[in-house]
Amino acid sequence: EPWDSDDFPGDGSYLVDGLLSAGALSVLYGPSNSGKTFQAMALAFAVGTGTPFYGMSTARGRVVYLAAEGVTNIRKRRAAIKRHFADQIAELDEPPEVDLIGDSFDLASSMADVEALAEAIGDAKLIIVDTLAAVVGGGGDENTAPTMLAIVKAANHLINATGAHVMLVHHMGKNQDRGARGHSSLRAALDTEIECKMTEGTGIGRLKVTKQRDMEMGSPLGFKLVKVTIGNHKLSEITSCIVEQVSYEEAKKPKSEYGKQLEKIIYNKLNAPSRAGMEPQQIEVNGTMIAVIDAINVEPIRRSFYGLPENEDASRDAVRKRYERALKELRNHEEMVFGSGKVGLLRTNSGRQA
């Protein structure tokens, strides 16, 4: 092309403006229970409806979600999105173009499977493969270059055949400091890599871009998972979650005075001489069992907070709101979780008392 050509990456050929390029390859990775699939479903809905993803414009088009494992849970998450955004969906000129494929394909060793998948998909704007591990055939090994290069070859074939951006949902390695699991040849081939992490037991987490080829890295994006009831079974509700954006900096801001007071109360009770020692256990938080290194009943803590001198002249409703805000702060600071009528400690509290 001529020297004075103005074509360059970022000229408007985006899938998500400032995050994902059109017709490119990306990986969304994170540890187990970090919200990866919730994020992938949120992206699928945003592209399928042409609505913003974390405030960023999307190029509307057809999405194909390859649920190579856990298709029942994917369906539940789809139902949560449909239920929560029902009014928004009703206002669209056309229904969301988000199709689900609930089969597994061998994309690492069978070009026949790759070609069959591309033919089944046809034209698309986005293809999400969830998870990468589930499309590596029995003879593949994520830790070797041949397997990962075969996955890259398969993804590029899908991109060329369908015109779509391909996103692979992937697991984090045992050493979380080293990022996504498997051989580095995959990362070398990526246009974008995004890490998803959640503060255990809080429902609050963040997306962080860890590689960009043609776009700026950008700041971390904060999110929380909001529970949605999607049905009932006998006497219990069937629930899933949707993603809601929150300020990541807000989640990490310094504790207020009431947050500090509540923290002191909790640590004093954990360190009380009358206790025989730490009591490791599991407590249920938002439907998930969380392992904690110590836990105590929350009711005595609540009573102590209500009895603080600062709360003597305040109305009961004002004190309740102070208590709830202080609880939220402690959840956001990745130290404690609250559930099953208890407060659980996620890391050691040695020396932490007022």
Short mmCIF file of C-alpha atoms in Angstrom, two decimals:
data_model
loop_
_atom_site.label_atom_id
_atom_site.label_comp_id
_atom_site.label_asym_id
_atom_site.label_seq_id
_atom_site.Cartn_x
_atom_site.Cartn_y
_atom_site.Cartn_z
CA GLU A 1 0.00 0.00 0.00
CA PRO A 2 1.21 3.58 -0.53
CA TRP A 3 3.24 5.44 2.08
CA ASP A 4 0.47 7.99 2.69
CA SER A 5 -2.11 5.31 3.55
CA ASP A 6 -3.97 6.12 6.80
CA ASP A 7 -4.90 2.54 7.64
CA PHE A 8 -3.62 1.42 11.03
CA PRO A 9 -4.73 -0.78 13.96
CA GLY A 10 -7.41 0.97 15.96
CA ASP A 11 -9.04 2.62 12.94
CA GLY A 12 -12.48 1.50 14.07
CA SER A 13 -12.19 -2.25 13.42
CA TYR A 14 -12.95 -3.23 17.00
CA LEU A 15 -15.14 -5.77 18.71
CA VAL A 16 -15.01 -3.92 22.04
CA ASP A 17 -13.63 -0.41 21.64
CA GLY A 18 -10.34 -0.12 23.50
CA LEU A 19 -10.30 -3.77 24.57
CA LEU A 20 -10.76 -6.32 21.78
CA SER A 21 -9.97 -6.04 18.07
CA ALA A 22 -12.25 -7.48 15.42
CA GLY A 23 -11.12 -10.78 13.90
CA ALA A 24 -8.44 -11.30 16.55
CA LEU A 25 -7.48 -13.93 19.14
CA SER A 26 -7.80 -13.47 22.90
CA VAL A 27 -7.69 -15.43 26.13
CA LEU A 28 -9.75 -14.77 29.25
CA TYR A 29 -8.16 -16.67 32.13
CA GLY A 30 -8.35 -16.95 35.88
CA PRO A 31 -8.44 -19.39 38.78
CA SER A 32 -11.44 -21.59 39.52
CA ASN A 33 -14.52 -19.71 40.79
CA SER A 34 -13.15 -16.37 39.63
CA GLY A 35 -16.15 -15.51 37.45
CA LYS A 36 -14.56 -16.24 34.05
CA THR A 37 -17.68 -17.73 32.51
CA PHE A 38 -19.89 -14.97 33.93
CA GLN A 39 -17.59 -12.46 32.19
CA ALA A 40 -17.65 -14.41 28.94
CA MET A 41 -21.46 -14.55 29.03
CA ALA A 42 -21.63 -10.82 29.77
CA LEU A 43 -19.41 -10.16 26.75
CA ALA A 44 -21.55 -12.44 24.58
CA PHE A 45 -24.69 -10.55 25.61
CA ALA A 46 -23.05 -7.15 25.00
CA VAL A 47 -21.88 -8.06 21.49
CA GLY A 48 -25.11 -9.89 20.66
CA THR A 49 -27.12 -6.78 21.57
CA GLY A 50 -24.63 -4.08 20.61
CA THR A 51 -24.68 -2.69 24.15
CA PRO A 52 -21.60 -1.47 26.07
CA PHE A 53 -19.26 -3.84 27.86
CA TYR A 54 -17.89 -2.11 30.96
CA GLY A 55 -18.84 1.19 29.36
CA MET A 56 -16.98 0.41 26.10
CA SER A 57 -18.83 0.37 22.77
CA THR A 58 -19.29 -2.98 21.05
CA ALA A 59 -19.71 -3.94 17.42
CA ARG A 60 -23.04 -5.75 17.32
CA GLY A 61 -23.14 -9.13 15.65
CA ARG A 62 -23.79 -12.81 16.00
CA VAL A 63 -22.10 -14.63 18.89
CA VAL A 64 -21.49 -18.36 19.09
CA TYR A 65 -20.73 -19.74 22.54
CA LEU A 66 -19.05 -23.16 22.45
CA ALA A 67 -19.83 -24.66 25.86
CA ALA A 68 -17.38 -27.54 25.69
CA GLU A 69 -17.96 -28.30 29.36
CA GLY A 70 -20.55 -27.38 31.98
CA VAL A 71 -23.29 -26.61 29.47
CA THR A 72 -25.99 -26.81 32.18
CA ASN A 73 -24.35 -24.01 34.14
CA ILE A 74 -23.97 -21.96 30.95
CA ARG A 75 -27.70 -22.31 30.36
CA LYS A 76 -28.40 -21.13 33.90
CA ARG A 77 -26.22 -18.07 33.37
CA ARG A 78 -27.98 -17.35 30.10
CA ALA A 79 -31.31 -17.59 31.92
CA ALA A 80 -30.09 -15.11 34.54
CA ILE A 81 -29.15 -12.60 31.85
CA LYS A 82 -32.51 -13.04 30.11
CA ARG A 83 -34.37 -12.56 33.39
CA HIS A 84 -32.34 -9.60 34.66
CA PHE A 85 -32.22 -7.70 31.35
CA ALA A 86 -35.74 -8.60 30.17
CA ASP A 87 -36.85 -4.96 29.79
CA GLN A 88 -33.69 -4.03 27.88
CA ILE A 89 -34.06 -7.03 25.58
CA ALA A 90 -37.72 -6.17 24.93
CA GLU A 91 -36.68 -2.76 23.58
CA LEU A 92 -34.28 -4.19 20.98
CA ASP A 93 -35.27 -4.08 17.32
CA GLU A 94 -34.10 -7.71 17.00
CA PRO A 95 -33.51 -10.49 19.57
CA PRO A 96 -29.91 -10.98 20.77
CA GLU A 97 -27.87 -13.09 18.36
CA VAL A 98 -26.24 -15.41 20.88
CA ASP A 99 -26.20 -19.09 19.90
CA LEU A 100 -25.05 -21.92 22.15
CA ILE A 101 -23.24 -25.07 21.03
CA GLY A 102 -23.23 -27.67 23.78
CA ASP A 103 -20.80 -30.15 22.23
CA SER A 104 -17.08 -30.75 22.62
CA PHE A 105 -14.68 -30.64 19.67
CA ASP A 106 -11.07 -31.74 19.45
CA LEU A 107 -9.39 -28.56 18.24
CA ALA A 108 -5.84 -29.67 19.05
CA SER A 109 -5.45 -32.78 16.91
CA SER A 110 -8.40 -32.98 14.54
CA MET A 111 -8.61 -30.49 11.66
CA ALA A 112 -11.77 -32.34 10.67
CA ASP A 113 -13.37 -31.16 13.94
CA VAL A 114 -12.09 -27.62 13.37
CA GLU A 115 -13.51 -27.50 9.86
CA ALA A 116 -16.81 -29.02 10.99
CA LEU A 117 -17.10 -26.42 13.73
CA ALA A 118 -16.34 -23.57 11.34
CA GLU A 119 -18.97 -24.85 8.91
CA ALA A 120 -21.53 -25.21 11.70
CA ILE A 121 -20.90 -21.65 12.87
CA GLY A 122 -20.95 -19.81 9.55
CA ASP A 123 -20.56 -16.04 9.82
CA ALA A 124 -20.08 -14.59 13.30
CA LYS A 125 -18.73 -11.57 15.12
CA LEU A 126 -17.51 -13.44 18.21
CA ILE A 127 -16.77 -17.07 19.05
CA ILE A 128 -16.20 -17.99 22.69
CA VAL A 129 -14.60 -21.35 23.47
CA ASP A 130 -15.22 -22.38 27.09
CA THR A 131 -12.86 -23.89 28.11
CA LEU A 132 -9.60 -24.37 26.22
CA ALA A 133 -8.87 -27.50 28.27
CA ALA A 134 -12.11 -29.10 27.09
CA VAL A 135 -11.17 -28.80 23.40
CA VAL A 136 -7.70 -30.31 23.80
CA GLY A 137 -8.06 -33.93 22.71
CA GLY A 138 -7.02 -36.87 24.83
CA GLY A 139 -3.58 -36.96 23.22
CA GLY A 140 -2.89 -33.26 23.78
CA ASP A 141 -0.86 -31.62 26.53
CA GLU A 142 -1.31 -27.92 27.32
CA ASN A 143 2.25 -27.75 28.61
CA THR A 144 3.80 -28.53 25.22
CA ALA A 145 4.35 -26.23 22.26
CA PRO A 146 2.80 -28.61 19.66
CA THR A 147 -0.55 -28.72 21.48
CA MET A 148 -0.77 -24.98 22.05
CA LEU A 149 0.34 -24.20 18.51
CA ALA A 150 -2.36 -26.57 17.25
CA ILE A 151 -4.94 -24.64 19.30
CA VAL A 152 -3.64 -21.38 17.80
CA LYS A 153 -3.89 -22.89 14.30
CA ALA A 154 -7.46 -23.99 14.98
CA ALA A 155 -8.43 -20.57 16.33
CA ASN A 156 -6.93 -18.83 13.31
CA HIS A 157 -8.85 -21.18 11.01
CA LEU A 158 -12.08 -20.19 12.80
CA ILE A 159 -11.17 -16.51 12.48
CA ASN A 160 -10.47 -16.79 8.76
CA ALA A 161 -13.50 -18.97 8.03
CA THR A 162 -16.08 -17.00 10.03
CA GLY A 163 -14.63 -13.49 10.36
CA ALA A 164 -15.09 -13.69 14.12
CA HIS A 165 -12.96 -12.69 17.05
CA VAL A 166 -12.11 -15.89 18.94
CA MET A 167 -11.89 -15.82 22.73
CA LEU A 168 -10.56 -18.83 24.62
CA VAL A 169 -11.64 -19.18 28.25
CA HIS A 170 -8.71 -20.69 30.10
CA HIS A 171 -7.53 -21.70 33.56
CA MET A 172 -4.79 -20.11 35.61
CA GLY A 173 -1.69 -22.17 36.41
CA LYS A 174 -0.78 -23.47 39.85
CA ASN A 175 1.70 -20.61 40.19
CA GLN A 176 -0.68 -17.68 39.78
CA ASP A 177 2.19 -15.24 39.32
CA ARG A 178 2.96 -16.95 35.99
CA GLY A 179 -0.50 -16.30 34.57
CA ALA A 180 -2.48 -18.65 32.34
CA ARG A 181 -1.80 -22.37 32.37
CA GLY A 182 0.25 -24.12 29.70
CA HIS A 183 3.02 -23.48 27.20
CA SER A 184 4.01 -19.88 26.45
CA SER A 185 3.52 -20.34 22.70
CA LEU A 186 -0.19 -19.64 23.22
CA ARG A 187 0.44 -16.27 24.89
CA ALA A 188 2.92 -15.31 22.18
CA ALA A 189 0.18 -15.72 19.56
CA LEU A 190 -2.48 -13.70 21.37
CA ASP A 191 -3.69 -10.23 20.48
CA THR A 192 -5.24 -9.73 23.93
CA GLU A 193 -4.95 -11.53 27.26
CA ILE A 194 -7.27 -10.72 30.16
CA GLU A 195 -6.93 -11.95 33.74
CA CYS A 196 -10.06 -12.42 35.86
CA LYS A 197 -9.70 -12.59 39.64
CA MET A 198 -12.20 -12.42 42.45
CA THR A 199 -11.79 -11.54 46.10
CA GLU A 200 -12.77 -14.85 47.67
CA GLY A 201 -16.21 -14.90 49.22
CA THR A 202 -17.02 -11.26 48.45
CA GLY A 203 -18.52 -11.46 44.98
CA ILE A 204 -16.23 -8.59 43.97
CA GLY A 205 -13.36 -8.94 41.52
CA ARG A 206 -11.53 -7.35 38.64
CA LEU A 207 -10.54 -7.81 35.03
CA LYS A 208 -6.98 -6.83 34.17
CA VAL A 209 -5.49 -6.73 30.68
CA THR A 210 -2.12 -8.50 30.82
CA LYS A 211 -1.28 -8.31 27.11
CA GLN A 212 -2.32 -6.09 24.21
CA ARG A 213 -0.86 -6.20 20.73
CA ASP A 214 -2.57 -3.20 19.11
CA MET A 215 -4.47 -1.41 21.89
CA GLU A 216 -3.54 0.31 25.13
CA MET A 217 -3.47 -1.83 28.26
CA GLY A 218 -6.08 0.17 30.16
CA SER A 219 -6.93 0.23 33.86
CA PRO A 220 -8.38 -2.73 35.82
CA LEU A 221 -12.16 -3.11 35.60
CA GLY A 222 -14.04 -3.84 38.81
CA PHE A 223 -17.10 -6.09 38.93
CA LYS A 224 -19.43 -7.86 41.29
CA LEU A 225 -21.67 -10.85 40.81
CA VAL A 226 -25.35 -10.19 41.48
CA LYS A 227 -27.57 -13.16 42.29
CA VAL A 228 -30.64 -13.67 40.11
CA THR A 229 -33.46 -16.13 40.81
CA ILE A 230 -34.23 -18.02 37.62
CA GLY A 231 -36.72 -20.60 38.88
CA ASN A 232 -37.82 -22.85 41.71
CA HIS A 233 -37.37 -26.52 42.47
CA LYS A 234 -39.60 -27.93 45.20
CA LEU A 235 -38.90 -25.67 48.21
CA SER A 236 -35.66 -24.07 46.99
CA GLU A 237 -34.84 -21.33 44.51
CA ILE A 238 -32.70 -21.93 41.44
CA THR A 239 -30.24 -19.06 41.12
CA SER A 240 -27.36 -17.84 39.02
CA CYS A 241 -25.58 -14.50 38.68
CA ILE A 242 -25.05 -11.61 36.31
CA VAL A 243 -22.05 -9.28 36.14
CA GLU A 244 -22.38 -5.71 37.34
CA GLN A 245 -19.61 -3.15 36.95
CA VAL A 246 -18.27 -1.48 40.08
CA SER A 247 -15.39 0.89 40.66
CA TYR A 248 -12.31 -1.22 41.37
CA GLU A 249 -10.69 1.72 43.14
CA GLU A 250 -13.83 2.18 45.21
CA ALA A 251 -13.59 -1.44 46.31
CA LYS A 252 -10.00 -0.86 47.40
CA LYS A 253 -10.38 2.51 49.12
CA PRO A 254 -9.14 2.90 52.75
CA LYS A 255 -11.44 1.74 55.52
CA SER A 256 -13.67 4.32 57.21
CA GLU A 257 -13.55 4.88 60.95
CA TYR A 258 -16.55 2.59 61.38
CA GLY A 259 -14.84 -0.05 59.23
CA LYS A 260 -11.76 0.19 61.44
CA GLN A 261 -13.89 -0.06 64.59
CA LEU A 262 -15.65 -3.18 63.34
CA GLU A 263 -12.30 -4.70 62.35
CA LYS A 264 -10.97 -4.09 65.89
CA ILE A 265 -14.02 -5.74 67.43
CA ILE A 266 -13.64 -8.81 65.22
CA TYR A 267 -9.92 -9.24 65.85
CA ASN A 268 -10.33 -8.71 69.61
CA LYS A 269 -12.94 -11.47 69.74
CA LEU A 270 -10.83 -13.76 67.58
CA ASN A 271 -7.88 -13.20 69.93
CA ALA A 272 -9.89 -13.44 73.15
CA PRO A 273 -8.03 -15.46 75.87
CA SER A 274 -11.15 -17.55 76.42
CA ARG A 275 -10.81 -19.09 72.95
CA ALA A 276 -8.84 -22.33 72.79
CA GLY A 277 -7.33 -21.48 69.41
CA MET A 278 -8.11 -21.03 65.76
CA GLU A 279 -11.00 -23.03 64.31
CA PRO A 280 -10.44 -23.73 60.59
CA GLN A 281 -13.72 -24.59 58.84
CA GLN A 282 -15.88 -23.92 55.82
CA ILE A 283 -18.70 -21.43 55.77
CA GLU A 284 -21.28 -20.84 53.07
CA VAL A 285 -21.05 -17.45 51.36
CA ASN A 286 -23.48 -16.61 48.55
CA GLY A 287 -24.04 -20.29 47.86
CA THR A 288 -20.32 -21.18 47.79
CA MET A 289 -18.43 -23.03 50.52
CA ILE A 290 -15.36 -20.98 51.49
CA ALA A 291 -12.46 -22.41 53.51
CA VAL A 292 -11.39 -20.06 56.32
CA ILE A 293 -8.57 -20.32 58.83
CA ASP A 294 -10.79 -19.17 61.71
CA ALA A 295 -14.44 -18.23 62.28
CA ILE A 296 -16.70 -16.92 65.03
CA ASN A 297 -20.39 -16.13 65.34
CA VAL A 298 -21.29 -12.72 63.98
CA GLU A 299 -24.08 -11.84 66.43
CA PRO A 300 -21.80 -10.90 69.39
CA ILE A 301 -19.78 -8.77 66.99
CA ARG A 302 -22.91 -6.96 65.81
CA ARG A 303 -23.97 -6.28 69.41
CA SER A 304 -20.54 -4.89 70.27
CA PHE A 305 -20.63 -2.59 67.24
CA TYR A 306 -24.11 -1.35 68.12
CA GLY A 307 -22.85 -0.65 71.64
CA LEU A 308 -19.97 1.61 70.56
CA PRO A 309 -19.99 5.06 72.25
CA GLU A 310 -20.18 6.67 68.80
CA ASN A 311 -23.54 4.98 68.26
CA GLU A 312 -25.22 5.96 71.54
CA ASP A 313 -27.02 9.04 70.20
CA ALA A 314 -27.77 7.66 66.73
CA SER A 315 -31.04 6.06 65.69
CA ARG A 316 -31.15 2.30 65.34
CA ASP A 317 -31.60 2.63 61.59
CA ALA A 318 -28.51 4.87 61.31
CA VAL A 319 -26.45 2.38 63.32
CA ARG A 320 -27.68 -0.47 61.14
CA LYS A 321 -26.55 1.39 58.01
CA ARG A 322 -23.15 2.11 59.58
CA TYR A 323 -22.78 -1.57 60.43
CA GLU A 324 -23.74 -2.70 56.90
CA ARG A 325 -21.31 -0.23 55.30
CA ALA A 326 -18.53 -1.40 57.63
CA LEU A 327 -19.27 -5.05 56.74
CA LYS A 328 -19.05 -4.21 53.03
CA GLU A 329 -15.68 -2.49 53.53
CA LEU A 330 -14.20 -5.51 55.27
CA ARG A 331 -15.47 -7.83 52.53
CA ASN A 332 -13.87 -5.62 49.89
CA HIS A 333 -10.49 -5.67 51.60
CA GLU A 334 -10.00 -9.40 51.01
CA GLU A 335 -9.47 -10.29 54.68
CA MET A 336 -12.82 -11.65 55.83
CA VAL A 337 -15.99 -13.28 54.57
CA PHE A 338 -19.44 -13.27 56.12
CA GLY A 339 -21.97 -16.08 55.87
CA SER A 340 -23.75 -18.85 57.77
CA GLY A 341 -24.12 -16.42 60.68
CA LYS A 342 -20.34 -16.24 61.05
CA VAL A 343 -17.39 -14.09 60.13
CA GLY A 344 -14.50 -16.08 58.64
CA LEU A 345 -10.87 -15.06 58.43
CA LEU A 346 -9.07 -15.67 55.12
CA ARG A 347 -5.53 -15.05 56.36
CA THR A 348 -3.67 -14.99 59.66
CA ASN A 349 -4.60 -12.39 62.26
CA SER A 350 -1.57 -12.74 64.52
CA GLY A 351 -0.92 -9.54 66.39
CA ARG A 352 -4.05 -7.86 65.03
CA GLN A 353 -6.01 -6.63 68.01
CA ALA A 354 -6.95 -3.25 69.45
#
